[in-house]
PDB file of C-alpha atoms in Angstrom:
ATOM      1  CA  UNK B   1       0.028   0.017   0.064  1.00  0.00           C
ATOM      2  CA  UNK B   2       2.801   2.437   0.834  1.00  0.00           C
ATOM      3  CA  UNK B   3       4.485   1.541  -2.472  1.00  0.00           C
ATOM      4  CA  UNK B   4       1.188   2.313  -4.324  1.00  0.00           C
ATOM      5  CA  UNK B   5       0.854   5.659  -2.665  1.00  0.00           C
ATOM      6  CA  UNK B   6       4.483   6.627  -3.301  1.00  0.00           C
ATOM      7  CA  UNK B   7       3.909   5.613  -6.930  1.00  0.00           C
ATOM      8  CA  UNK B   8       1.030   8.026  -7.354  1.00  0.00           C
ATOM      9  CA  UNK B   9       2.914  10.670  -6.096  1.00  0.00           C
ATOM     10  CA  UNK B  10       1.717  14.272  -4.962  1.00  0.00           C
ATOM     11  CA  UNK B  11       0.820  15.314  -8.511  1.00  0.00           C
ATOM     12  CA  UNK B  12      -1.424  12.275  -8.926  1.00  0.00           C
ATOM     13  CA  UNK B  13      -3.201  12.800  -5.819  1.00  0.00           C
ATOM     14  CA  UNK B  14      -3.738  16.464  -6.432  1.00  0.00           C
ATOM     15  CA  UNK B  15      -5.339  15.566  -9.926  1.00  0.00           C
ATOM     16  CA  UNK B  16      -7.632  13.168  -8.132  1.00  0.00           C
ATOM     17  CA  UNK B  17      -8.594  15.736  -5.556  1.00  0.00           C
ATOM     18  CA  UNK B  18      -9.424  18.305  -8.235  1.00  0.00           C
ATOM     19  CA  UNK B  19     -11.658  15.797 -10.135  1.00  0.00           C
ATOM     20  CA  UNK B  20     -13.452  14.925  -6.762  1.00  0.00           C
ATOM     21  CA  UNK B  21     -13.947  18.637  -6.106  1.00  0.00           C
ATOM     22  CA  UNK B  22     -15.328  19.244  -9.588  1.00  0.00           C
ATOM     23  CA  UNK B  23     -17.840  16.227  -9.305  1.00  0.00           C
ATOM     24  CA  UNK B  24     -19.061  17.471  -5.704  1.00  0.00           C
ATOM     25  CA  UNK B  25     -19.491  20.974  -7.049  1.00  0.00           C
ATOM     26  CA  UNK B  26     -21.442  19.920 -10.102  1.00  0.00           C
ATOM     27  CA  UNK B  27     -23.642  17.707  -7.942  1.00  0.00           C
ATOM     28  CA  UNK B  28     -24.405  20.446  -5.442  1.00  0.00           C
ATOM     29  CA  UNK B  29     -25.212  22.786  -8.453  1.00  0.00           C
ATOM     30  CA  UNK B  30     -27.624  20.222  -9.801  1.00  0.00           C
ATOM     31  CA  UNK B  31     -29.216  19.782  -6.328  1.00  0.00           C
ATOM     32  CA  UNK B  32     -29.762  23.651  -5.986  1.00  0.00           C
ATOM     33  CA  UNK B  33     -31.240  23.919  -9.469  1.00  0.00           C
ATOM     34  CA  UNK B  34     -33.475  21.024  -8.584  1.00  0.00           C
ATOM     35  CA  UNK B  35     -34.698  22.452  -5.289  1.00  0.00           C
ATOM     36  CA  UNK B  36     -35.336  25.864  -7.095  1.00  0.00           C
ATOM     37  CA  UNK B  37     -37.456  24.198  -9.718  1.00  0.00           C
ATOM     38  CA  UNK B  38     -39.519  22.404  -7.202  1.00  0.00           C
ATOM     39  CA  UNK B  39     -40.125  25.545  -5.206  1.00  0.00           C
ATOM     40  CA  UNK B  40     -41.281  27.417  -8.220  1.00  0.00           C
ATOM     41  CA  UNK B  41     -43.579  24.593  -9.234  1.00  0.00           C
ATOM     42  CA  UNK B  42     -45.002  24.351  -5.677  1.00  0.00           C
ATOM     43  CA  UNK B  43     -45.535  28.214  -5.705  1.00  0.00           C
ATOM     44  CA  UNK B  44     -47.165  28.071  -9.122  1.00  0.00           C
ATOM     45  CA  UNK B  45     -49.419  25.193  -8.030  1.00  0.00           C
ATOM     46  CA  UNK B  46     -50.545  27.116  -4.967  1.00  0.00           C
ATOM     47  CA  UNK B  47     -51.306  30.142  -7.199  1.00  0.00           C
ATOM     48  CA  UNK B  48     -53.400  27.934  -9.763  1.00  0.00           C
ATOM     49  CA  UNK B  49     -55.024  26.057  -7.019  1.00  0.00           C
ATOM     50  CA  UNK B  50     -56.342  29.429  -5.377  1.00  0.00           C
ATOM     51  CA  UNK B  51     -57.657  30.405  -8.906  1.00  0.00           C
ATOM     52  CA  UNK B  52     -59.433  27.052  -9.273  1.00  0.00           C
ATOM     53  CA  UNK B  53     -57.155  25.988 -12.264  1.00  0.00           C
ATOM     54  CA  UNK B  54     -55.242  22.758 -12.950  1.00  0.00           C
ATOM     55  CA  UNK B  55     -51.683  22.594 -12.164  1.00  0.00           C
ATOM     56  CA  UNK B  56     -49.304  23.091 -15.288  1.00  0.00           C
ATOM     57  CA  UNK B  57     -45.860  23.792 -15.947  1.00  0.00           C
ATOM     58  CA  UNK B  58     -43.183  25.974 -14.153  1.00  0.00           C
ATOM     59  CA  UNK B  59     -43.965  29.633 -13.596  1.00  0.00           C
ATOM     60  CA  UNK B  60     -47.746  29.114 -13.118  1.00  0.00           C
ATOM     61  CA  UNK B  61     -48.343  28.538 -16.868  1.00  0.00           C
ATOM     62  CA  UNK B  62     -50.647  25.767 -17.890  1.00  0.00           C
ATOM     63  CA  UNK B  63     -49.215  22.979 -19.918  1.00  0.00           C
ATOM     64  CA  UNK B  64     -50.885  22.443 -23.410  1.00  0.00           C
ATOM     65  CA  UNK B  65     -52.710  19.372 -22.347  1.00  0.00           C
ATOM     66  CA  UNK B  66     -54.056  20.988 -19.091  1.00  0.00           C
ATOM     67  CA  UNK B  67     -55.061  23.942 -21.199  1.00  0.00           C
ATOM     68  CA  UNK B  68     -56.898  21.540 -23.521  1.00  0.00           C
ATOM     69  CA  UNK B  69     -58.628  19.695 -20.829  1.00  0.00           C
ATOM     70  CA  UNK B  70     -59.825  22.955 -19.224  1.00  0.00           C
ATOM     71  CA  UNK B  71     -61.202  24.152 -22.610  1.00  0.00           C
ATOM     72  CA  UNK B  72     -63.002  20.839 -23.046  1.00  0.00           C
ATOM     73  CA  UNK B  73     -64.555  21.193 -19.549  1.00  0.00           C
ATOM     74  CA  UNK B  74     -65.638  24.701 -20.169  1.00  0.00           C
ATOM     75  CA  UNK B  75     -67.210  23.815 -23.544  1.00  0.00           C
ATOM     76  CA  UNK B  76     -69.035  20.879 -21.974  1.00  0.00           C
ATOM     77  CA  UNK B  77     -70.318  23.021 -19.155  1.00  0.00           C
ATOM     78  CA  UNK B  78     -71.628  25.745 -21.668  1.00  0.00           C
ATOM     79  CA  UNK B  79     -73.291  22.850 -23.813  1.00  0.00           C
ATOM     80  CA  UNK B  80     -74.952  21.460 -20.808  1.00  0.00           C
ATOM     81  CA  UNK B  81     -76.135  24.882 -19.487  1.00  0.00           C
ATOM     82  CA  UNK B  82     -77.504  25.899 -22.752  1.00  0.00           C
ATOM     83  CA  UNK B  83     -79.532  22.702 -23.273  1.00  0.00           C
ATOM     84  CA  UNK B  84     -80.288  22.264 -19.593  1.00  0.00           C
ATOM     85  CA  UNK B  85     -79.155  18.629 -19.827  1.00  0.00           C
ATOM     86  CA  UNK B  86     -76.759  16.026 -18.409  1.00  0.00           C
ATOM     87  CA  UNK B  87     -73.817  15.483 -20.931  1.00  0.00           C
ATOM     88  CA  UNK B  88     -72.259  11.946 -21.557  1.00  0.00           C
ATOM     89  CA  UNK B  89     -69.076  12.206 -23.575  1.00  0.00           C
ATOM     90  CA  UNK B  90     -68.030   9.158 -25.601  1.00  0.00           C
ATOM     91  CA  UNK B  91     -64.927  10.786 -27.357  1.00  0.00           C
ATOM     92  CA  UNK B  92     -62.069   8.701 -28.735  1.00  0.00           C
ATOM     93  CA  UNK B  93     -59.163  10.128 -30.530  1.00  0.00           C
ATOM     94  CA  UNK B  94     -56.357   7.632 -29.944  1.00  0.00           C
ATOM     95  CA  UNK B  95     -56.375   4.397 -32.081  1.00  0.00           C
ATOM     96  CA  UNK B  96     -56.129   2.441 -28.878  1.00  0.00           C
ATOM     97  CA  UNK B  97     -59.285   4.045 -27.584  1.00  0.00           C
ATOM     98  CA  UNK B  98     -62.657   2.482 -28.118  1.00  0.00           C
ATOM     99  CA  UNK B  99     -66.049   1.768 -26.302  1.00  0.00           C
ATOM    100  CA  UNK B 100     -64.913  -0.739 -23.618  1.00  0.00           C
ATOM    101  CA  UNK B 101     -66.285  -2.005 -20.192  1.00  0.00           C
ATOM    102  CA  UNK B 102     -64.848   1.195 -18.490  1.00  0.00           C
ATOM    103  CA  UNK B 103     -66.958   3.321 -20.829  1.00  0.00           C
ATOM    104  CA  UNK B 104     -70.096   1.301 -19.789  1.00  0.00           C
ATOM    105  CA  UNK B 105     -69.459   1.913 -16.145  1.00  0.00           C
ATOM    106  CA  UNK B 106     -68.948   5.737 -16.700  1.00  0.00           C
ATOM    107  CA  UNK B 107     -72.238   5.903 -18.694  1.00  0.00           C
ATOM    108  CA  UNK B 108     -74.308   3.809 -16.240  1.00  0.00           C
ATOM    109  CA  UNK B 109     -72.976   5.923 -13.351  1.00  0.00           C
ATOM    110  CA  UNK B 110     -73.846   9.322 -15.180  1.00  0.00           C
ATOM    111  CA  UNK B 111     -77.371   8.081 -15.923  1.00  0.00           C
ATOM    112  CA  UNK B 112     -77.923   6.681 -12.401  1.00  0.00           C
ATOM    113  CA  UNK B 113     -76.910  10.037 -10.685  1.00  0.00           C
ATOM    114  CA  UNK B 114     -78.653  12.071 -13.171  1.00  0.00           C
ATOM    115  CA  UNK B 115     -82.201  11.079 -12.117  1.00  0.00           C
ATOM    116  CA  UNK B 116     -84.894   9.116 -14.198  1.00  0.00           C
ATOM    117  CA  UNK B 117     -86.322  12.246 -15.896  1.00  0.00           C
ATOM    118  CA  UNK B 118     -83.135  14.171 -16.727  1.00  0.00           C
ATOM    119  CA  UNK B 119     -82.612  15.391 -20.314  1.00  0.00           C
ATOM    120  CA  UNK B 120     -79.499  13.336 -21.527  1.00  0.00           C
ATOM    121  CA  UNK B 121     -77.264  14.547 -24.389  1.00  0.00           C
ATOM    122  CA  UNK B 122     -74.816  11.832 -25.541  1.00  0.00           C
ATOM    123  CA  UNK B 123     -71.814  13.188 -27.498  1.00  0.00           C
ATOM    124  CA  UNK B 124     -70.282  10.843 -29.780  1.00  0.00           C
ATOM    125  CA  UNK B 125     -66.956  10.701 -31.482  1.00  0.00           C
ATOM    126  CA  UNK B 126     -65.732   6.954 -31.694  1.00  0.00           C
ATOM    127  CA  UNK B 127     -64.764   4.277 -34.154  1.00  0.00           C
ATOM    128  CA  UNK B 128     -66.708   1.613 -32.398  1.00  0.00           C
ATOM    129  CA  UNK B 129     -66.126  -0.803 -29.564  1.00  0.00           C
ATOM    130  CA  UNK B 130     -66.686  -4.061 -27.604  1.00  0.00           C
ATOM    131  CA  UNK B 131     -70.182  -5.603 -28.269  1.00  0.00           C
ATOM    132  CA  UNK B 132     -70.847  -6.570 -24.711  1.00  0.00           C
ATOM    133  CA  UNK B 133     -70.048  -3.158 -23.266  1.00  0.00           C
ATOM    134  CA  UNK B 134     -72.088  -1.541 -25.862  1.00  0.00           C
ATOM    135  CA  UNK B 135     -74.928  -3.593 -24.941  1.00  0.00           C
ATOM    136  CA  UNK B 136     -74.540  -2.473 -21.308  1.00  0.00           C
ATOM    137  CA  UNK B 137     -74.645   1.237 -22.572  1.00  0.00           C
ATOM    138  CA  UNK B 138     -77.909   0.516 -24.825  1.00  0.00           C
ATOM    139  CA  UNK B 139     -79.778  -1.131 -22.026  1.00  0.00           C
ATOM    140  CA  UNK B 140     -79.153   1.798 -19.660  1.00  0.00           C
ATOM    141  CA  UNK B 141     -80.177   4.155 -22.301  1.00  0.00           C
ATOM    142  CA  UNK B 142     -83.223   2.125 -23.133  1.00  0.00           C
ATOM    143  CA  UNK B 143     -84.419   2.141 -19.309  1.00  0.00           C
ATOM    144  CA  UNK B 144     -83.744   5.970 -18.938  1.00  0.00           C
ATOM    145  CA  UNK B 145     -87.328   7.595 -19.067  1.00  0.00           C
ATOM    146  CA  UNK B 146     -86.077  11.186 -19.898  1.00  0.00           C
ATOM    147  CA  UNK B 147     -85.466  12.546 -23.364  1.00  0.00           C
ATOM    148  CA  UNK B 148     -82.196  11.449 -24.996  1.00  0.00           C
ATOM    149  CA  UNK B 149     -80.295  13.028 -27.955  1.00  0.00           C
ATOM    150  CA  UNK B 150     -77.222  11.971 -29.591  1.00  0.00           C
ATOM    151  CA  UNK B 151     -74.764  14.477 -30.998  1.00  0.00           C
ATOM    152  CA  UNK B 152     -72.440  13.305 -33.712  1.00  0.00           C
ATOM    153  CA  UNK B 153     -70.166  16.284 -34.711  1.00  0.00           C
ATOM    154  CA  UNK B 154     -67.749  13.976 -37.004  1.00  0.00           C
ATOM    155  CA  UNK B 155     -68.219  10.407 -36.766  1.00  0.00           C
ATOM    156  CA  UNK B 156     -69.989   7.548 -34.800  1.00  0.00           C
ATOM    157  CA  UNK B 157     -69.064   4.266 -36.322  1.00  0.00           C
ATOM    158  CA  UNK B 158     -70.004   0.746 -35.512  1.00  0.00           C
ATOM    159  CA  UNK B 159     -71.054   0.624 -31.757  1.00  0.00           C
ATOM    160  CA  UNK B 160     -71.126   4.442 -31.878  1.00  0.00           C
ATOM    161  CA  UNK B 161     -73.971   4.083 -34.368  1.00  0.00           C
ATOM    162  CA  UNK B 162     -75.750   1.757 -32.119  1.00  0.00           C
ATOM    163  CA  UNK B 163     -75.515   4.170 -29.215  1.00  0.00           C
ATOM    164  CA  UNK B 164     -76.801   7.021 -31.477  1.00  0.00           C
ATOM    165  CA  UNK B 165     -79.836   4.790 -32.571  1.00  0.00           C
ATOM    166  CA  UNK B 166     -80.750   4.240 -28.966  1.00  0.00           C
ATOM    167  CA  UNK B 167     -81.458   7.838 -28.547  1.00  0.00           C
ATOM    168  CA  UNK B 168     -84.771   9.683 -29.418  1.00  0.00           C
ATOM    169  CA  UNK B 169     -83.112  11.780 -32.034  1.00  0.00           C
ATOM    170  CA  UNK B 170     -79.690  12.225 -33.711  1.00  0.00           C
ATOM    171  CA  UNK B 171     -77.963  15.629 -34.437  1.00  0.00           C
ATOM    172  CA  UNK B 172     -75.246  15.337 -36.930  1.00  0.00           C
ATOM    173  CA  UNK B 173     -72.788  17.712 -38.443  1.00  0.00           C
ATOM    174  CA  UNK B 174     -73.437  18.213 -42.070  1.00  0.00           C
ATOM    175  CA  UNK B 175     -70.497  16.095 -43.121  1.00  0.00           C
ATOM    176  CA  UNK B 176     -70.534  13.596 -40.072  1.00  0.00           C
ATOM    177  CA  UNK B 177     -70.891   9.915 -40.595  1.00  0.00           C
ATOM    178  CA  UNK B 178     -72.540   6.911 -38.864  1.00  0.00           C
ATOM    179  CA  UNK B 179     -71.750   3.379 -40.179  1.00  0.00           C
ATOM    180  CA  UNK B 180     -72.865  -0.313 -40.421  1.00  0.00           C
ATOM    181  CA  UNK B 181     -73.190  -2.109 -37.263  1.00  0.00           C
ATOM    182  CA  UNK B 182     -72.196  -5.680 -38.464  1.00  0.00           C
ATOM    183  CA  UNK B 183     -70.082  -7.446 -35.754  1.00  0.00           C
ATOM    184  CA  UNK B 184     -66.322  -8.131 -36.475  1.00  0.00           C
ATOM    185  CA  UNK B 185     -64.038 -10.911 -35.455  1.00  0.00           C
ATOM    186  CA  UNK B 186     -60.160  -9.997 -35.577  1.00  0.00           C
ATOM    187  CA  UNK B 187     -60.873  -7.267 -37.986  1.00  0.00           C
ATOM    188  CA  UNK B 188     -62.643  -9.627 -40.277  1.00  0.00           C
ATOM    189  CA  UNK B 189     -66.542  -9.085 -41.025  1.00  0.00           C
ATOM    190  CA  UNK B 190     -68.545 -11.750 -39.100  1.00  0.00           C
ATOM    191  CA  UNK B 191     -71.070 -12.148 -42.140  1.00  0.00           C
ATOM    192  CA  UNK B 192     -68.254 -13.157 -44.470  1.00  0.00           C
ATOM    193  CA  UNK B 193     -66.978 -15.728 -41.838  1.00  0.00           C
ATOM    194  CA  UNK B 194     -70.453 -17.044 -41.340  1.00  0.00           C
ATOM    195  CA  UNK B 195     -70.661 -17.688 -45.060  1.00  0.00           C
ATOM    196  CA  UNK B 196     -67.132 -19.461 -45.365  1.00  0.00           C
ATOM    197  CA  UNK B 197     -68.288 -23.006 -45.203  1.00  0.00           C
ATOM    198  CA  UNK B 198     -70.681 -22.466 -48.065  1.00  0.00           C
ATOM    199  CA  UNK B 199     -67.882 -20.993 -50.137  1.00  0.00           C
ATOM    200  CA  UNK B 200     -65.322 -23.648 -49.781  1.00  0.00           C
ATOM    201  CA  UNK B 201     -65.363 -27.427 -49.022  1.00  0.00           C
ATOM    202  CA  UNK B 202     -64.776 -28.403 -45.442  1.00  0.00           C
ATOM    203  CA  UNK B 203     -61.509 -30.284 -46.288  1.00  0.00           C
ATOM    204  CA  UNK B 204     -60.097 -26.886 -47.535  1.00  0.00           C
ATOM    205  CA  UNK B 205     -60.877 -25.151 -44.171  1.00  0.00           C
ATOM    206  CA  UNK B 206     -58.975 -25.445 -41.023  1.00  0.00           C
ATOM    207  CA  UNK B 207     -60.455 -26.496 -37.918  1.00  0.00           C
ATOM    208  CA  UNK B 208     -59.859 -23.091 -36.395  1.00  0.00           C
ATOM    209  CA  UNK B 209     -61.673 -21.387 -39.386  1.00  0.00           C
ATOM    210  CA  UNK B 210     -64.652 -23.773 -38.943  1.00  0.00           C
ATOM    211  CA  UNK B 211     -64.992 -22.783 -35.258  1.00  0.00           C
ATOM    212  CA  UNK B 212     -64.558 -19.221 -36.090  1.00  0.00           C
ATOM    213  CA  UNK B 213     -67.229 -19.276 -38.620  1.00  0.00           C
ATOM    214  CA  UNK B 214     -69.786 -20.947 -36.285  1.00  0.00           C
ATOM    215  CA  UNK B 215     -68.881 -18.314 -33.765  1.00  0.00           C
ATOM    216  CA  UNK B 216     -69.388 -15.612 -36.360  1.00  0.00           C
ATOM    217  CA  UNK B 217     -72.725 -17.046 -37.442  1.00  0.00           C
ATOM    218  CA  UNK B 218     -73.848 -16.807 -33.679  1.00  0.00           C
ATOM    219  CA  UNK B 219     -72.571 -13.341 -33.451  1.00  0.00           C
ATOM    220  CA  UNK B 220     -74.686 -12.449 -36.428  1.00  0.00           C
ATOM    221  CA  UNK B 221     -77.817 -13.847 -34.930  1.00  0.00           C
ATOM    222  CA  UNK B 222     -77.239 -12.175 -31.582  1.00  0.00           C
ATOM    223  CA  UNK B 223     -76.465  -8.729 -33.265  1.00  0.00           C
ATOM    224  CA  UNK B 224     -79.691  -8.783 -35.307  1.00  0.00           C
ATOM    225  CA  UNK B 225     -81.664  -9.478 -32.126  1.00  0.00           C
ATOM    226  CA  UNK B 226     -80.457  -7.062 -29.589  1.00  0.00           C
ATOM    227  CA  UNK B 227     -79.809  -4.324 -32.315  1.00  0.00           C
ATOM    228  CA  UNK B 228     -83.554  -4.342 -33.099  1.00  0.00           C
ATOM    229  CA  UNK B 229     -84.470  -4.634 -29.413  1.00  0.00           C
ATOM    230  CA  UNK B 230     -82.336  -1.507 -28.493  1.00  0.00           C
ATOM    231  CA  UNK B 231     -83.011   0.828 -31.462  1.00  0.00           C
ATOM    232  CA  UNK B 232     -85.202   3.698 -30.372  1.00  0.00           C
ATOM    233  CA  UNK B 233     -88.756   3.374 -31.873  1.00  0.00           C
ATOM    234  CA  UNK B 234     -88.378   6.831 -33.351  1.00  0.00           C
ATOM    235  CA  UNK B 235     -85.947   5.291 -35.955  1.00  0.00           C
ATOM    236  CA  UNK B 236     -87.991   2.217 -36.873  1.00  0.00           C
ATOM    237  CA  UNK B 237     -90.082   2.054 -40.071  1.00  0.00           C
ATOM    238  CA  UNK B 238     -93.523   0.767 -39.416  1.00  0.00           C
ATOM    239  CA  UNK B 239     -92.105  -0.679 -36.081  1.00  0.00           C
ATOM    240  CA  UNK B 240     -90.046  -3.261 -37.948  1.00  0.00           C
ATOM    241  CA  UNK B 241     -86.164  -4.325 -37.805  1.00  0.00           C
ATOM    242  CA  UNK B 242     -85.687  -3.505 -41.398  1.00  0.00           C
ATOM    243  CA  UNK B 243     -83.158  -0.806 -40.423  1.00  0.00           C
ATOM    244  CA  UNK B 244     -81.114  -2.880 -38.172  1.00  0.00           C
ATOM    245  CA  UNK B 245     -81.180  -5.907 -40.569  1.00  0.00           C
ATOM    246  CA  UNK B 246     -79.900  -3.581 -43.452  1.00  0.00           C
ATOM    247  CA  UNK B 247     -77.110  -2.039 -41.214  1.00  0.00           C
ATOM    248  CA  UNK B 248     -75.943  -5.537 -40.254  1.00  0.00           C
ATOM    249  CA  UNK B 249     -76.350  -7.551 -43.449  1.00  0.00           C
ATOM    250  CA  UNK B 250     -76.793  -4.995 -46.210  1.00  0.00           C
ATOM    251  CA  UNK B 251     -73.566  -5.914 -48.002  1.00  0.00           C
ATOM    252  CA  UNK B 252     -71.714  -2.674 -47.047  1.00  0.00           C
ATOM    253  CA  UNK B 253     -68.002  -2.466 -46.028  1.00  0.00           C
ATOM    254  CA  UNK B 254     -67.677  -2.020 -42.210  1.00  0.00           C
ATOM    255  CA  UNK B 255     -66.253   1.436 -42.766  1.00  0.00           C
ATOM    256  CA  UNK B 256     -68.770   2.537 -45.047  1.00  0.00           C
ATOM    257  CA  UNK B 257     -69.674   6.254 -44.272  1.00  0.00           C
ATOM    258  CA  UNK B 258     -73.380   6.895 -43.772  1.00  0.00           C
ATOM    259  CA  UNK B 259     -73.880  10.823 -44.235  1.00  0.00           C
ATOM    260  CA  UNK B 260     -76.897  12.670 -42.907  1.00  0.00           C
ATOM    261  CA  UNK B 261     -78.887  12.540 -46.173  1.00  0.00           C
ATOM    262  CA  UNK B 262     -78.559   8.758 -46.334  1.00  0.00           C
ATOM    263  CA  UNK B 263     -79.360   8.299 -42.589  1.00  0.00           C
ATOM    264  CA  UNK B 264     -82.648  10.151 -43.348  1.00  0.00           C
ATOM    265  CA  UNK B 265     -83.301   7.686 -46.176  1.00  0.00           C
ATOM    266  CA  UNK B 266     -82.855   4.764 -43.730  1.00  0.00           C
ATOM    267  CA  UNK B 267     -85.709   6.464 -41.780  1.00  0.00           C
ATOM    268  CA  UNK B 268     -83.526   7.901 -38.911  1.00  0.00           C
ATOM    269  CA  UNK B 269     -84.741  10.833 -37.016  1.00  0.00           C
ATOM    270  CA  UNK B 270     -81.670  13.096 -38.012  1.00  0.00           C
ATOM    271  CA  UNK B 271     -81.170  16.837 -38.006  1.00  0.00           C
ATOM    272  CA  UNK B 272     -78.014  18.667 -38.749  1.00  0.00           C
ATOM    273  CA  UNK B 273     -78.103  21.989 -36.827  1.00  0.00           C
ATOM    274  CA  UNK B 274     -75.078  20.945 -34.706  1.00  0.00           C
ATOM    275  CA  UNK B 275     -74.200  23.485 -31.855  1.00  0.00           C
ATOM    276  CA  UNK B 276     -70.707  24.953 -32.144  1.00  0.00           C
ATOM    277  CA  UNK B 277     -69.977  23.748 -28.687  1.00  0.00           C
ATOM    278  CA  UNK B 278     -70.380  20.146 -30.019  1.00  0.00           C
ATOM    279  CA  UNK B 279     -67.429  20.540 -32.460  1.00  0.00           C
ATOM    280  CA  UNK B 280     -65.348  22.022 -29.796  1.00  0.00           C
ATOM    281  CA  UNK B 281     -65.855  19.075 -27.204  1.00  0.00           C
ATOM    282  CA  UNK B 282     -64.633  16.691 -29.983  1.00  0.00           C
ATOM    283  CA  UNK B 283     -61.493  18.580 -30.866  1.00  0.00           C
ATOM    284  CA  UNK B 284     -58.360  16.321 -30.657  1.00  0.00           C
ATOM    285  CA  UNK B 285     -55.668  16.874 -27.860  1.00  0.00           C
ATOM    286  CA  UNK B 286     -52.429  18.668 -28.588  1.00  0.00           C
ATOM    287  CA  UNK B 287     -49.678  16.351 -30.140  1.00  0.00           C
ATOM    288  CA  UNK B 288     -46.763  15.268 -27.987  1.00  0.00           C
ATOM    289  CA  UNK B 289     -43.867  17.721 -28.056  1.00  0.00           C
ATOM    290  CA  UNK B 290     -40.828  16.613 -30.217  1.00  0.00           C
ATOM    291  CA  UNK B 291     -38.602  16.226 -27.284  1.00  0.00           C
ATOM    292  CA  UNK B 292     -41.017  13.704 -25.595  1.00  0.00           C
ATOM    293  CA  UNK B 293     -40.854  11.628 -28.785  1.00  0.00           C
ATOM    294  CA  UNK B 294     -36.915  11.631 -28.884  1.00  0.00           C
ATOM    295  CA  UNK B 295     -36.864  10.845 -25.243  1.00  0.00           C
ATOM    296  CA  UNK B 296     -38.450   7.469 -26.038  1.00  0.00           C
ATOM    297  CA  UNK B 297     -35.051   6.418 -27.569  1.00  0.00           C
ATOM    298  CA  UNK B 298     -32.850   7.816 -24.753  1.00  0.00           C
ATOM    299  CA  UNK B 299     -31.760   5.860 -21.550  1.00  0.00           C
ATOM    300  CA  UNK B 300     -31.636   7.313 -18.189  1.00  0.00           C
ATOM    301  CA  UNK B 301     -28.122   8.204 -18.510  1.00  0.00           C
ATOM    302  CA  UNK B 302     -28.565   9.874 -21.892  1.00  0.00           C
ATOM    303  CA  UNK B 303     -27.300   7.017 -24.015  1.00  0.00           C
ATOM    304  CA  UNK B 304     -28.863   7.135 -27.335  1.00  0.00           C
ATOM    305  CA  UNK B 305     -30.653   4.075 -28.678  1.00  0.00           C
ATOM    306  CA  UNK B 306     -31.173   3.245 -32.395  1.00  0.00           C
ATOM    307  CA  UNK B 307     -34.803   3.582 -33.171  1.00  0.00           C
ATOM    308  CA  UNK B 308     -34.533   0.653 -35.419  1.00  0.00           C
ATOM    309  CA  UNK B 309     -33.667  -1.437 -32.253  1.00  0.00           C
ATOM    310  CA  UNK B 310     -36.491  -0.090 -30.068  1.00  0.00           C
ATOM    311  CA  UNK B 311     -39.006  -2.654 -29.053  1.00  0.00           C
ATOM    312  CA  UNK B 312     -41.366  -3.864 -31.742  1.00  0.00           C
ATOM    313  CA  UNK B 313     -45.147  -3.979 -31.271  1.00  0.00           C
ATOM    314  CA  UNK B 314     -46.502  -7.660 -31.334  1.00  0.00           C
ATOM    315  CA  UNK B 315     -48.149  -8.261 -34.727  1.00  0.00           C
ATOM    316  CA  UNK B 316     -49.782 -11.352 -36.257  1.00  0.00           C
ATOM    317  CA  UNK B 317     -49.023 -12.797 -39.598  1.00  0.00           C
ATOM    318  CA  UNK B 318     -51.187 -10.449 -41.197  1.00  0.00           C
ATOM    319  CA  UNK B 319     -49.510  -7.173 -39.799  1.00  0.00           C
ATOM    320  CA  UNK B 320     -52.483  -6.704 -37.174  1.00  0.00           C
ATOM    321  CA  UNK B 321     -51.653  -5.593 -33.701  1.00  0.00           C
ATOM    322  CA  UNK B 322     -52.012  -8.468 -31.262  1.00  0.00           C
ATOM    323  CA  UNK B 323     -52.239  -6.087 -28.219  1.00  0.00           C
ATOM    324  CA  UNK B 324     -55.565  -4.544 -29.082  1.00  0.00           C
ATOM    325  CA  UNK B 325     -59.143  -5.893 -29.722  1.00  0.00           C
ATOM    326  CA  UNK B 326     -60.683  -5.450 -33.124  1.00  0.00           C
ATOM    327  CA  UNK B 327     -63.730  -3.141 -32.950  1.00  0.00           C
ATOM    328  CA  UNK B 328     -67.096  -4.627 -33.088  1.00  0.00           C
TER     329      UNK B 328
END
């Protein structure tokens, strides 16, 4: 040990001491900056809380997303006050968002708390969702005695169309769209799967596809039954199920857009005087800032990661995501 110390010498030890001092000084400076930032954020949060505003970034400013949420809340309150109604929002912007069981819980709770005779306005902007969750929502709307109006500023496809049909009337934007309500299995139309055994011989169809075909046939039968049951009488021609039968098995692509004029031809009770606040409530949130996207490819110590080596999303052999359910 003595030899090692002697070998390093005074100059070596002096250099090590200088480096140690530099590191200590840098850490102390970082801690002071961190403490100062926390104090500013706490002070800004207190100011915003006193004003009844959501917390935002440093300096008392709202983050873009907080400002967006506050704007949506204000527009919703204005909409509700103008129509003296309870507003239910089913608004989806992200590709991974759709009508699910959490949506059903939210809708059921709003209706339960609103009271049996309350005016209900359902604002829809959705690509669709899960059949069983949609059926819960339809059942809750059907059993609500008060007036129910669906507002579709831009789109309400698949399950969203069914929810709109459960209301007494539908207010659409002039270029808004509804869509067919045929069930889907793994992104495939159920009515095509149901017809598969009649199109190909049994020895050319896998066991899995035969099972899927039987499930699809059952799904079509169930869809026809509950769709007719839950459609509001205001939209039925002569009290029949011709409307839902056409929307389920009318030979249209699942993404087929039904504009207001065609919706009226179906016999739907539709008008197009959409309130301006309806458009505002369905505006998409601000996009992520560039540095947030870049940070996805940085490690905690700042080391860069090649985006090409980033984790890949699970896909099936057809290129479809395996971590999300297909809309029904």
